GROMACS .gro file of C-alpha atoms in nm:
model
  351
    1MET     CA    1  20.297   4.428   8.144
    2ALA     CA    2  20.315   4.223   7.822
    3GLN     CA    3  20.666   4.102   7.920
    4LEU     CA    4  20.531   3.983   8.257
    5HIS     CA    5  20.253   3.791   8.082
    6SER     CA    6  20.506   3.632   7.846
    7ARG     CA    7  20.723   3.514   8.137
    8LEU     CA    8  20.418   3.376   8.316
    9ILE     CA    9  20.317   3.177   8.009
   10TRP     CA   10  20.668   3.032   7.972
   11PHE     CA   11  20.675   2.942   8.340
   12ILE     CA   12  20.342   2.759   8.308
   13LEU     CA   13  20.462   2.569   8.000
   14ILE     CA   14  20.786   2.462   8.170
   15ALA     CA   15  20.593   2.350   8.483
   16LEU     CA   16  20.350   2.154   8.265
   17LEU     CA   17  20.637   1.978   8.084
   18CYS     CA   18  20.797   1.888   8.416
   19PHE     CA   19  20.466   1.750   8.542
   20VAL     CA   20  20.417   1.535   8.230
   21GLY     CA   21  20.773   1.406   8.264
   22PHE     CA   22  20.709   1.317   8.628
   23LEU     CA   23  20.391   1.126   8.537
   24TYR     CA   24  20.577   0.930   8.269
   25TRP     CA   25  20.855   0.840   8.512
   26GLN     CA   26  20.604   0.736   8.777
   27SER     CA   27  20.413   0.512   8.532
   28GLN     CA   28  20.737   0.340   8.438
   29GLN     CA   29  20.810   0.278   8.805
   30THR     CA   30  20.457   0.148   8.868
   31ASN     CA   31  20.476  -0.096   8.579
   32GLY     CA   32  20.803  -0.226   8.718
   33THR     CA   33  20.992  -0.165   8.397
   34THR     CA   34  21.327  -0.288   8.504
   35ARG     CA   35  21.600  -0.354   8.257
   36GLY     CA   36  21.861  -0.627   8.267
   37PRO     CA   37  22.207  -0.625   8.116
   38GLY     CA   38  22.224  -0.473   7.772
   39GLY     CA   39  21.887  -0.297   7.813
   40THR     CA   40  21.680  -0.618   7.794
   41VAL     CA   41  21.352  -0.643   7.986
   42ALA     CA   42  21.374  -0.846   8.308
   43VAL     CA   43  21.095  -1.106   8.341
   44LYS     CA   44  21.016  -1.414   8.544
   45THR     CA   45  20.939  -1.737   8.361
   46ALA     CA   46  20.807  -2.085   8.441
   47VAL     CA   47  20.821  -2.418   8.261
   48VAL     CA   48  20.487  -2.569   8.158
   49GLU     CA   49  20.434  -2.899   8.340
   50SER     CA   50  20.170  -3.168   8.350
   51GLN     CA   51  20.029  -3.194   8.703
   52ALA     CA   52  19.725  -3.336   8.879
   53MET     CA   53  19.458  -3.072   8.906
   54SER     CA   54  19.174  -3.077   9.157
   55ARG     CA   55  18.868  -2.997   8.948
   56GLU     CA   56  18.536  -2.877   9.084
   57VAL     CA   57  18.206  -2.764   8.938
   58SER     CA   58  18.015  -2.500   9.133
   59ALA     CA   59  17.638  -2.467   9.118
   60ILE     CA   60  17.338  -2.334   9.307
   61GLY     CA   61  17.108  -2.602   9.446
   62THR     CA   62  16.784  -2.642   9.638
   63GLY     CA   63  16.729  -2.866   9.938
   64ILE     CA   64  16.457  -3.133   9.904
   65ALA     CA   65  16.333  -3.375  10.168
   66ASN     CA   66  16.433  -3.733  10.091
   67ASN     CA   67  16.063  -3.824  10.120
   68SER     CA   68  15.791  -3.561  10.148
   69ILE     CA   69  15.410  -3.582  10.141
   70GLN     CA   70  15.095  -3.401  10.248
   71LEU     CA   71  14.866  -3.601  10.475
   72ILE     CA   72  14.510  -3.544  10.354
   73ALA     CA   73  14.160  -3.652  10.453
   74PRO     CA   74  14.041  -3.925  10.214
   75ASN     CA   75  13.671  -3.863  10.290
   76SER     CA   76  13.443  -3.588  10.415
   77GLU     CA   77  13.379  -3.656  10.784
   78PHE     CA   78  13.435  -3.533  11.139
   79LEU     CA   79  13.790  -3.556  11.271
   80ILE     CA   80  13.764  -3.752  11.596
   81GLU     CA   81  14.135  -3.801  11.663
   82LEU     CA   82  14.440  -3.591  11.570
   83ASN     CA   83  14.791  -3.676  11.689
   84VAL     CA   84  14.990  -3.391  11.538
   85SER     CA   85  15.266  -3.215  11.730
   86GLU     CA   86  15.458  -2.978  11.503
   87GLY     CA   87  15.813  -3.103  11.450
   88LYS     CA   88  15.743  -3.438  11.618
   89LYS     CA   89  15.916  -3.745  11.482
   90VAL     CA   90  15.682  -4.033  11.397
   91GLU     CA   91  15.757  -4.389  11.295
   92GLN     CA   92  15.622  -4.569  10.993
   93GLY     CA   93  15.266  -4.692  11.055
   94GLU     CA   94  15.201  -4.458  11.350
   95ILE     CA   95  14.845  -4.320  11.365
   96ILE     CA   96  14.830  -3.950  11.273
   97ALA     CA   97  14.454  -3.894  11.258
   98ARG     CA   98  14.124  -4.080  11.261
   99LEU     CA   99  13.795  -3.981  11.099
  100ASN     CA  100  13.449  -4.074  11.226
  101ASN     CA  101  13.409  -4.435  11.107
  102VAL     CA  102  13.079  -4.548  11.263
  103GLN     CA  103  12.908  -4.597  10.928
  104GLN     CA  104  13.203  -4.787  10.785
  105LYS     CA  105  13.216  -5.020  11.087
  106ALA     CA  106  12.844  -5.089  11.055
  107ARG     CA  107  12.880  -5.158  10.684
  108VAL     CA  108  13.164  -5.404  10.747
  109ALA     CA  109  12.961  -5.584  11.016
  110GLU     CA  110  12.661  -5.608  10.784
  111LEU     CA  111  12.865  -5.749  10.495
  112GLU     CA  112  13.043  -5.996  10.723
  113ALA     CA  113  12.704  -6.132  10.827
  114VAL     CA  114  12.596  -6.155  10.462
  115GLN     CA  115  12.920  -6.330  10.377
  116VAL     CA  116  12.867  -6.589  10.650
  117GLU     CA  117  12.509  -6.657  10.534
  118GLN     CA  118  12.603  -6.684  10.168
  119SER     CA  119  12.889  -6.921  10.250
  120ARG     CA  120  12.653  -7.136  10.462
  121GLN     CA  121  12.404  -7.157  10.175
  122LEU     CA  122  12.682  -7.262   9.938
  123GLU     CA  123  12.794  -7.541  10.171
  124ARG     CA  124  12.433  -7.665  10.204
  125LEU     CA  125  12.395  -7.687   9.825
  126LYS     CA  126  12.724  -7.874   9.797
  127ASN     CA  127  12.609  -8.128  10.057
  128LEU     CA  128  12.277  -8.177   9.878
  129ALA     CA  129  12.462  -8.239   9.553
  130THR     CA  130  12.616  -8.555   9.701
  131THR     CA  131  12.276  -8.710   9.787
  132GLN     CA  132  12.043  -8.580   9.520
  133ALA     CA  133  12.051  -8.421   9.182
  134THR     CA  134  12.096  -8.054   9.265
  135ALA     CA  135  12.107  -7.839   8.955
  136GLN     CA  136  12.457  -7.716   8.871
  137SER     CA  137  12.307  -7.379   8.789
  138LEU     CA  138  12.201  -7.335   9.154
  139LEU     CA  139  12.556  -7.404   9.271
  140ASP     CA  140  12.700  -7.160   9.021
  141GLU     CA  141  12.448  -6.892   9.121
  142GLN     CA  142  12.527  -6.932   9.490
  143GLN     CA  143  12.900  -6.925   9.422
  144SER     CA  144  12.857  -6.594   9.240
  145LYS     CA  145  12.668  -6.452   9.541
  146VAL     CA  146  12.950  -6.560   9.771
  147ASN     CA  147  13.212  -6.402   9.548
  148SER     CA  148  13.010  -6.080   9.520
  149SER     CA  149  12.960  -6.048   9.894
  150LYS     CA  150  13.331  -6.112   9.951
  151ALA     CA  151  13.426  -5.836   9.706
  152GLN     CA  152  13.187  -5.593   9.876
  153LEU     CA  153  13.331  -5.685  10.215
  154ASP     CA  154  13.687  -5.620  10.093
  155ILE     CA  155  13.583  -5.276   9.968
  156ALA     CA  156  13.409  -5.192  10.295
  157ARG     CA  157  13.711  -5.301  10.499
  158GLN     CA  158  13.938  -5.084  10.286
  159GLN     CA  159  13.706  -4.784  10.331
  160LEU     CA  160  13.713  -4.844  10.708
  161ASN     CA  161  14.090  -4.865  10.702
  162ASP     CA  162  14.110  -4.537  10.506
  163MET     CA  163  13.939  -4.355  10.791
  164THR     CA  164  14.257  -4.403  10.993
  165ILE     CA  165  14.550  -4.200  10.856
  166ARG     CA  166  14.893  -4.347  10.929
  167ALA     CA  167  15.249  -4.234  10.856
  168PRO     CA  168  15.364  -4.413  10.539
  169PHE     CA  169  15.729  -4.365  10.642
  170ALA     CA  170  15.930  -4.237  10.938
  171GLY     CA  171  15.972  -3.862  10.939
  172TYR     CA  172  15.888  -3.528  11.100
  173LEU     CA  173  15.543  -3.371  11.110
  174GLY     CA  174  15.492  -3.018  10.983
  175LEU     CA  175  15.244  -2.753  11.090
  176ARG     CA  176  14.893  -2.861  11.192
  177ARG     CA  177  14.635  -2.728  10.944
  178VAL     CA  178  14.312  -2.837  11.119
  179SER     CA  179  14.179  -2.898  11.470
  180GLN     CA  180  14.041  -3.212  11.629
  181GLY     CA  181  13.662  -3.228  11.603
  182ALA     CA  182  13.649  -3.025  11.283
  183TYR     CA  183  13.445  -3.139  10.984
  184VAL     CA  184  13.692  -3.185  10.700
  185SER     CA  185  13.622  -3.228  10.332
  186SER     CA  186  13.782  -3.491  10.114
  187GLY     CA  187  14.129  -3.371  10.013
  188THR     CA  188  14.176  -3.136  10.310
  189VAL     CA  189  14.543  -3.115  10.411
  190LEU     CA  190  14.589  -3.213  10.776
  191THR     CA  191  14.968  -3.167  10.798
  192THR     CA  192  15.291  -3.256  10.617
  193LEU     CA  193  15.544  -3.533  10.670
  194ASP     CA  194  15.910  -3.499  10.572
  195ASP     CA  195  16.194  -3.747  10.598
  196MET     CA  196  16.490  -3.516  10.669
  197GLN     CA  197  16.742  -3.765  10.809
  198GLN     CA  198  16.892  -3.737  10.463
  199LEU     CA  199  16.847  -3.426  10.251
  200ARG     CA  200  16.847  -3.434   9.875
  201VAL     CA  201  16.998  -3.139   9.693
  202GLU     CA  202  16.895  -3.064   9.335
  203PHE     CA  203  17.129  -2.868   9.110
  204SER     CA  204  17.223  -2.840   8.742
  205ILE     CA  205  17.557  -2.850   8.561
  206ALA     CA  206  17.654  -2.770   8.202
  207GLU     CA  207  17.638  -3.052   7.951
  208ARG     CA  208  18.015  -3.043   7.890
  209TYR     CA  209  18.060  -3.211   8.230
  210LEU     CA  210  17.810  -3.489   8.159
  211ALA     CA  211  18.072  -3.742   8.050
  212GLU     CA  212  18.271  -3.686   8.370
  213VAL     CA  213  18.001  -3.694   8.638
  214ALA     CA  214  17.890  -4.025   8.789
  215VAL     CA  215  17.678  -4.154   9.076
  216GLY     CA  216  17.880  -4.167   9.397
  217MET     CA  217  18.100  -3.865   9.326
  218PRO     CA  218  18.155  -3.645   9.634
  219ILE     CA  219  17.973  -3.315   9.674
  220THR     CA  220  18.002  -3.040   9.935
  221VAL     CA  221  17.728  -2.789  10.017
  222THR     CA  222  17.721  -2.472  10.225
  223ASN     CA  223  17.442  -2.239  10.333
  224VAL     CA  224  17.437  -1.880  10.458
  225ALA     CA  225  17.272  -1.990  10.782
  226TYR     CA  226  17.586  -2.183  10.879
  227GLY     CA  227  17.854  -1.971  10.716
  228ASN     CA  228  18.138  -2.175  10.569
  229ILE     CA  229  18.053  -2.498  10.754
  230PRO     CA  230  18.062  -2.771  10.486
  231PHE     CA  231  17.815  -3.057  10.460
  232HIS     CA  232  17.943  -3.355  10.266
  233GLY     CA  233  17.750  -3.604  10.056
  234GLN     CA  234  17.753  -3.772   9.719
  235VAL     CA  235  17.574  -3.779   9.386
  236SER     CA  236  17.271  -4.008   9.408
  237ALA     CA  237  17.105  -3.967   9.067
  238ILE     CA  238  17.161  -3.808   8.724
  239ASP     CA  239  16.867  -3.707   8.508
  240THR     CA  240  16.831  -3.897   8.181
  241ARG     CA  241  16.736  -3.579   7.996
  242LEU     CA  242  16.899  -3.241   7.942
  243ASP     CA  243  16.719  -2.911   7.943
  244PRO     CA  244  16.698  -2.816   7.572
  245ILE     CA  245  16.705  -2.444   7.656
  246THR     CA  246  16.991  -2.420   7.908
  247ARG     CA  247  17.174  -2.734   7.782
  248SER     CA  248  17.221  -2.845   8.141
  249VAL     CA  249  17.157  -3.171   8.323
  250THR     CA  250  16.989  -3.198   8.664
  251ILE     CA  251  17.177  -3.379   8.939
  252HIS     CA  252  17.050  -3.507   9.274
  253GLY     CA  253  17.285  -3.542   9.569
  254LEU     CA  254  17.224  -3.700   9.909
  255ILE     CA  255  17.349  -3.529  10.227
  256PRO     CA  256  17.342  -3.697  10.573
  257ASN     CA  257  17.137  -3.469  10.800
  258GLU     CA  258  17.107  -3.638  11.139
  259ASN     CA  259  17.110  -3.305  11.325
  260LEU     CA  260  16.840  -3.158  11.095
  261GLN     CA  261  17.050  -2.850  11.026
  262LEU     CA  262  16.958  -2.850  10.659
  263ARG     CA  263  16.592  -2.802  10.567
  264PRO     CA  264  16.388  -2.853  10.249
  265GLY     CA  265  16.373  -2.539  10.038
  266MET     CA  266  16.715  -2.409  10.145
  267LEU     CA  267  16.935  -2.235   9.890
  268LEU     CA  268  17.261  -2.432   9.885
  269ASN     CA  269  17.600  -2.360   9.730
  270VAL     CA  270  17.714  -2.688   9.576
  271ARG     CA  271  18.065  -2.797   9.479
  272LEU     CA  272  18.087  -3.117   9.277
  273GLN     CA  273  18.429  -3.284   9.297
  274LEU     CA  274  18.524  -3.433   8.960
  275GLU     CA  275  18.796  -3.693   8.920
  276ASN     CA  276  19.146  -3.548   8.936
  277ARG     CA  277  19.354  -3.589   8.621
  278ASN     CA  278  19.688  -3.472   8.489
  279VAL     CA  279  19.660  -3.154   8.284
  280LEU     CA  280  19.887  -2.885   8.148
  281ARG     CA  281  19.850  -2.592   8.385
  282ILE     CA  282  20.010  -2.251   8.414
  283SER     CA  283  19.990  -1.958   8.650
  284GLU     CA  284  19.697  -1.724   8.592
  285LYS     CA  285  19.950  -1.439   8.583
  286ALA     CA  286  20.085  -1.575   8.254
  287LEU     CA  287  19.759  -1.505   8.071
  288LEU     CA  288  19.718  -1.194   7.856
  289PRO     CA  289  19.347  -1.154   7.771
  290GLN     CA  290  19.259  -0.975   7.450
  291GLN     CA  291  18.889  -0.948   7.369
  292ASN     CA  292  18.754  -1.307   7.394
  293ARG     CA  293  19.093  -1.472   7.351
  294GLN     CA  294  19.376  -1.565   7.583
  295TYR     CA  295  19.747  -1.536   7.500
  296VAL     CA  296  20.078  -1.624   7.664
  297PHE     CA  297  20.436  -1.523   7.585
  298LEU     CA  298  20.680  -1.806   7.515
  299VAL     CA  299  21.053  -1.768   7.560
  300ASP     CA  300  21.282  -1.968   7.327
  301ALA     CA  301  21.637  -2.089   7.382
  302GLU     CA  302  21.774  -1.750   7.271
  303ASN     CA  303  21.553  -1.565   7.519
  304ARG     CA  304  21.335  -1.425   7.242
  305VAL     CA  305  20.964  -1.372   7.303
  306GLN     CA  306  20.682  -1.513   7.095
  307GLN     CA  307  20.312  -1.450   7.159
  308LYS     CA  308  20.091  -1.762   7.141
  309GLU     CA  309  19.713  -1.802   7.164
  310VAL     CA  310  19.595  -2.071   7.407
  311GLU     CA  311  19.265  -2.238   7.489
  312ILE     CA  312  19.198  -2.259   7.858
  313GLY     CA  313  18.980  -2.496   8.059
  314GLN     CA  314  18.919  -2.535   8.430
  315ARG     CA  315  19.035  -2.262   8.669
  316ILE     CA  316  19.136  -2.301   9.032
  317PRO     CA  317  19.274  -2.022   9.251
  318GLY     CA  318  19.610  -1.916   9.105
  319TRP     CA  319  19.616  -2.173   8.824
  320VAL     CA  320  19.446  -2.242   8.494
  321GLU     CA  321  19.426  -2.553   8.274
  322VAL     CA  322  19.558  -2.516   7.918
  323LEU     CA  323  19.380  -2.731   7.661
  324SER     CA  324  19.580  -2.632   7.352
  325GLY     CA  325  19.834  -2.382   7.219
  326ILE     CA  326  20.141  -2.483   7.420
  327ARG     CA  327  20.320  -2.807   7.508
  328GLU     CA  328  20.478  -2.954   7.817
  329GLY     CA  329  20.830  -2.816   7.858
  330ASP     CA  330  20.755  -2.477   7.699
  331GLU     CA  331  20.872  -2.177   7.897
  332VAL     CA  332  20.620  -1.898   7.955
  333ILE     CA  333  20.650  -1.552   8.111
  334VAL     CA  334  20.461  -1.529   8.441
  335GLU     CA  335  20.579  -1.186   8.558
  336GLY     CA  336  20.641  -0.888   8.332
  337VAL     CA  337  20.383  -0.993   8.072
  338GLN     CA  338  20.270  -0.635   8.015
  339LYS     CA  339  20.625  -0.518   7.934
  340VAL     CA  340  20.716  -0.750   7.646
  341ARG     CA  341  20.628  -0.778   7.281
  342THR     CA  342  20.684  -1.045   7.018
  343GLY     CA  343  21.048  -1.053   6.900
  344MET     CA  344  21.195  -0.885   7.211
  345THR     CA  345  21.489  -1.035   7.393
  346VAL     CA  346  21.432  -1.074   7.767
  347ASN     CA  347  21.648  -1.131   8.070
  348LYS     CA  348  21.511  -1.415   8.288
  349VAL     CA  349  21.532  -1.350   8.661
  350GLY     CA  350  21.411  -1.581   8.936
  351SER     CA  351  21.270  -1.840   8.697
   0.00000   0.00000   0.00000
């Protein structure tokens, strides 16, 4: 019985060793550890070149109407006319609502009559002054009365005009908040007016891009409601101040919106197209990240490997900008990075 147990233990140990050996062989195959002539590691390399790189900044933005206001009642009065159809387009100066203005009309008529009488009295005194010694003080007093009545008439006319609410610009009416015939208080919101023929988009970018961004640069926005359909526009304004907490600057873009597909308040994915410039770029596969640093492996004229730390910049799919650490003409490993170490000799294949 003890001999049987001993054989079973040896059998288990041998099976375990075989299994470990199989796992090691499989890991070597998975890592693609191929060897070239003389036992050197086979790698693929690429020469570092300076090329034009399309550079973009991505951000999350919010849609804002190009012009947007709330139309409110300037006085407390009955609403005798209301021309609000939700979503209707109105032109600048079109009447939106009218408040009861009987008192204002009467006040204007009264002051117009006073103005006429005061002006007539002033003309009479001026005519008398040419034939007899009319005191200058009487002329001055009457002139003051004329000026006062004129000022009161201007105020009354303005108050009468305020009872009629007009569209200050062309746009689209929002939801109606009151009904015709209702008594409204001063400051009551009647509806909203938005100019959406062009939509502004507000977004922020990091301060390191401030020196590169300029008014007129192209932007592209997308929204989940329309999938990947792009809407194109351009930068219209750059804030003069940076946020001291986030160290970012706010940008406004302007997007043509004739079909009214984009609406104020929408969450928009923004891509800001910066000016293209020549940069040193390498394949992303050449990077070997270690903690917060990035490294590449250089291959010299004798096919020896040297590890070099690099500083990277902008990334685009498949490529990365290199700011420092390597020079144009250097040869870097782009495939087989995980298999090499500093000082090894490699066999370049398909470079």
